[in-house]
């Protein structure tokens, strides 16, 4: 096994500043008379969703769903599985899907299609990270934190084989 190395891509202060900025963008697009349901995509989005929710200055509720398309590796299999579905009926709700990263776009495209069938009032996406260089499909993403190069990243909720989620920054994982 070769040695792993982490190269910091986005530091903690930069993450925090951008999340505040994303919250202001979302607030500008939503009035406080219509609550928003934040739907976190587990497991990677939990840090981002938590920090984003605390920054929003209007009523929100939270639910989670879990998908899998990586199955422990570094690249998507292209097959999206729903491992945990929503507990809340989203019909007539303003829903924002909270994603850690949009890579190929396959998982997000699948989620948008699935949730749209449940008739939400509105359906938008906020993604902390976007890898436009690896896109195979191009679902709409209304709010993007950072565009990053086509590298495998960990930290701030993102993992490799369930490791590195606890890092307070985003890093490129080198070696293995």
CSV table of C-alpha atoms in Angstrom, one decimal:
chain,number,residue,atom,x,y,z
A,1,UNK,CA,0.0,0.0,0.0
A,2,UNK,CA,1.5,3.3,-1.0
A,3,UNK,CA,1.3,6.3,1.3
A,4,UNK,CA,-1.7,8.6,1.2
A,5,UNK,CA,-1.2,12.4,1.2
A,6,UNK,CA,-3.7,15.2,1.7
A,7,UNK,CA,-3.2,18.5,-0.2
A,8,UNK,CA,-5.5,21.2,1.2
A,9,UNK,CA,-7.7,22.6,-1.6
A,10,UNK,CA,-10.2,24.7,0.4
A,11,UNK,CA,-9.4,25.8,3.9
A,12,UNK,CA,-11.8,26.1,6.8
A,13,UNK,CA,-12.1,29.9,6.7
A,14,UNK,CA,-12.8,29.9,3.0
A,15,UNK,CA,-15.5,27.2,3.5
A,16,UNK,CA,-17.1,29.2,6.2
A,17,UNK,CA,-17.1,32.5,4.2
A,18,UNK,CA,-18.6,30.8,1.1
A,19,UNK,CA,-21.3,29.1,3.1
A,20,UNK,CA,-22.4,32.5,4.5
A,21,UNK,CA,-22.5,33.8,1.0
A,22,UNK,CA,-24.5,30.9,-0.3
A,23,UNK,CA,-27.0,31.5,2.6
A,24,UNK,CA,-27.4,35.1,1.5
A,25,UNK,CA,-28.1,34.0,-2.1
A,26,UNK,CA,-30.7,31.5,-1.0
A,27,UNK,CA,-32.3,34.1,1.3
A,28,UNK,CA,-32.5,36.5,-1.6
A,29,UNK,CA,-34.5,33.9,-3.6
A,30,UNK,CA,-36.9,32.9,-0.8
A,31,UNK,CA,-39.3,34.9,1.3
A,32,UNK,CA,-39.6,34.1,5.0
A,33,UNK,CA,-43.4,33.4,4.6
A,34,UNK,CA,-42.8,30.1,2.9
A,35,UNK,CA,-40.6,27.7,4.9
A,36,UNK,CA,-37.9,25.7,3.1
A,37,UNK,CA,-37.2,22.0,3.5
A,38,UNK,CA,-33.5,21.3,3.3
A,39,UNK,CA,-32.9,17.7,2.1
A,40,UNK,CA,-29.4,16.5,2.9
A,41,UNK,CA,-27.9,13.8,0.8
A,42,UNK,CA,-26.1,11.5,3.3
A,43,UNK,CA,-23.5,11.0,4.3
A,44,UNK,CA,-21.3,13.6,2.8
A,45,UNK,CA,-23.6,16.6,3.1
A,46,UNK,CA,-24.1,16.6,6.9
A,47,UNK,CA,-21.4,19.2,7.8
A,48,UNK,CA,-22.4,21.5,5.0
A,49,UNK,CA,-26.2,21.1,5.7
A,50,UNK,CA,-25.6,21.8,9.4
A,51,UNK,CA,-23.5,24.9,8.8
A,52,UNK,CA,-25.8,26.2,6.0
A,53,UNK,CA,-29.0,25.7,8.0
A,54,UNK,CA,-27.5,27.8,10.9
A,55,UNK,CA,-26.7,30.6,8.5
A,56,UNK,CA,-30.2,30.9,7.0
A,57,UNK,CA,-32.4,33.6,8.5
A,58,UNK,CA,-35.7,32.0,7.8
A,59,UNK,CA,-37.7,29.0,8.9
A,60,UNK,CA,-36.3,25.7,7.7
A,61,UNK,CA,-36.9,22.1,8.3
A,62,UNK,CA,-34.5,19.2,7.6
A,63,UNK,CA,-34.8,15.7,6.2
A,64,UNK,CA,-32.3,13.3,4.8
A,65,UNK,CA,-32.0,10.7,2.1
A,66,UNK,CA,-29.1,8.5,1.3
A,67,UNK,CA,-27.9,7.3,-2.0
A,68,UNK,CA,-25.0,5.2,-3.1
A,69,UNK,CA,-23.1,5.1,-6.4
A,70,UNK,CA,-19.5,4.8,-5.3
A,71,UNK,CA,-19.7,1.6,-3.3
A,72,UNK,CA,-16.4,2.2,-1.5
A,73,UNK,CA,-14.3,3.2,-4.5
A,74,UNK,CA,-13.0,6.4,-6.0
A,75,UNK,CA,-15.3,6.5,-9.0
A,76,UNK,CA,-19.0,6.3,-9.5
A,77,UNK,CA,-20.4,3.0,-10.7
A,78,UNK,CA,-23.2,4.9,-12.5
A,79,UNK,CA,-25.8,2.9,-10.7
A,80,UNK,CA,-27.7,5.0,-8.1
A,81,UNK,CA,-29.3,3.3,-5.2
A,82,UNK,CA,-31.6,4.9,-2.7
A,83,UNK,CA,-30.6,3.6,0.7
A,84,UNK,CA,-32.7,5.9,2.9
A,85,UNK,CA,-35.7,7.8,1.6
A,86,UNK,CA,-37.3,10.9,3.0
A,87,UNK,CA,-39.5,10.8,6.0
A,88,UNK,CA,-41.4,14.0,5.1
A,89,UNK,CA,-44.0,14.3,2.3
A,90,UNK,CA,-42.6,17.1,0.1
A,91,UNK,CA,-45.8,17.8,-1.8
A,92,UNK,CA,-46.3,21.6,-2.1
A,93,UNK,CA,-43.1,22.4,-0.1
A,94,UNK,CA,-40.1,24.5,-1.2
A,95,UNK,CA,-37.3,21.9,-1.3
A,96,UNK,CA,-33.6,22.5,-1.5
A,97,UNK,CA,-31.4,19.5,-2.1
A,98,UNK,CA,-28.2,19.9,-0.2
A,99,UNK,CA,-25.3,18.1,-1.9
A,100,UNK,CA,-21.7,17.8,-0.9
A,101,UNK,CA,-20.4,17.4,-4.4
A,102,UNK,CA,-21.8,17.1,-8.0
A,103,UNK,CA,-19.4,14.9,-9.8
A,104,UNK,CA,-20.8,13.0,-12.9
A,105,UNK,CA,-24.2,14.5,-12.3
A,106,UNK,CA,-25.9,11.1,-12.5
A,107,UNK,CA,-26.9,10.9,-8.8
A,108,UNK,CA,-28.2,14.5,-8.7
A,109,UNK,CA,-30.1,14.0,-12.0
A,110,UNK,CA,-31.7,10.9,-10.6
A,111,UNK,CA,-32.7,12.7,-7.3
A,112,UNK,CA,-34.1,15.7,-9.1
A,113,UNK,CA,-36.3,13.4,-11.3
A,114,UNK,CA,-37.4,11.3,-8.3
A,115,UNK,CA,-38.3,14.3,-6.1
A,116,UNK,CA,-40.0,16.2,-8.9
A,117,UNK,CA,-42.5,13.3,-9.1
A,118,UNK,CA,-43.5,14.1,-5.5
A,119,UNK,CA,-44.8,17.5,-6.6
A,120,UNK,CA,-42.9,20.0,-4.5
A,121,UNK,CA,-43.8,23.7,-4.8
A,122,UNK,CA,-40.2,24.3,-5.9
A,123,UNK,CA,-37.1,22.2,-6.2
A,124,UNK,CA,-33.6,23.6,-6.1
A,125,UNK,CA,-30.1,22.4,-5.5
A,126,UNK,CA,-27.2,23.8,-3.5
A,127,UNK,CA,-23.9,22.0,-3.9
A,128,UNK,CA,-20.8,22.8,-1.9
A,129,UNK,CA,-18.5,21.5,-4.6
A,130,UNK,CA,-18.9,21.0,-8.4
A,131,UNK,CA,-16.6,19.1,-10.7
A,132,UNK,CA,-17.6,20.3,-14.2
A,133,UNK,CA,-14.8,18.4,-15.8
A,134,UNK,CA,-16.3,15.0,-14.8
A,135,UNK,CA,-19.9,15.7,-15.8
A,136,UNK,CA,-21.6,13.1,-17.9
A,137,UNK,CA,-25.1,14.6,-17.4
A,138,UNK,CA,-25.9,18.2,-16.6
A,139,UNK,CA,-28.7,18.6,-14.0
A,140,UNK,CA,-29.5,22.2,-12.9
A,141,UNK,CA,-27.6,23.3,-9.8
A,142,UNK,CA,-28.9,26.7,-8.6
A,143,UNK,CA,-26.3,27.4,-6.0
A,144,UNK,CA,-22.6,26.2,-6.2
A,145,UNK,CA,-20.0,26.8,-3.5
A,146,UNK,CA,-16.8,26.0,-5.4
A,147,UNK,CA,-15.9,24.6,-8.8
A,148,UNK,CA,-13.0,22.3,-8.3
A,149,UNK,CA,-10.7,20.3,-10.6
A,150,UNK,CA,-11.4,16.7,-11.5
A,151,UNK,CA,-9.6,15.3,-8.4
A,152,UNK,CA,-10.7,13.0,-5.7
A,153,UNK,CA,-11.4,15.1,-2.6
A,154,UNK,CA,-12.1,14.3,1.0
A,155,UNK,CA,-12.9,16.2,4.2
A,156,UNK,CA,-15.8,18.3,5.5
A,157,UNK,CA,-18.1,15.3,5.2
A,158,UNK,CA,-16.6,13.7,2.1
A,159,UNK,CA,-14.9,10.4,2.6
A,160,UNK,CA,-12.7,7.7,1.1
A,161,UNK,CA,-13.9,4.3,2.5
A,162,UNK,CA,-15.5,6.2,5.4
A,163,UNK,CA,-12.3,8.0,6.3
A,164,UNK,CA,-11.5,11.7,6.4
A,165,UNK,CA,-15.1,13.0,6.9
A,166,UNK,CA,-14.1,14.8,10.1
A,167,UNK,CA,-11.5,17.1,8.5
A,168,UNK,CA,-12.5,20.8,8.8
A,169,UNK,CA,-11.3,21.5,5.2
A,170,UNK,CA,-11.4,20.0,1.7
A,171,UNK,CA,-8.3,18.2,0.5
A,172,UNK,CA,-7.2,16.3,-2.6
A,173,UNK,CA,-6.4,12.7,-1.7
A,174,UNK,CA,-3.1,11.7,-3.3
A,175,UNK,CA,-1.8,8.1,-3.5
A,176,UNK,CA,-3.4,5.2,-1.8
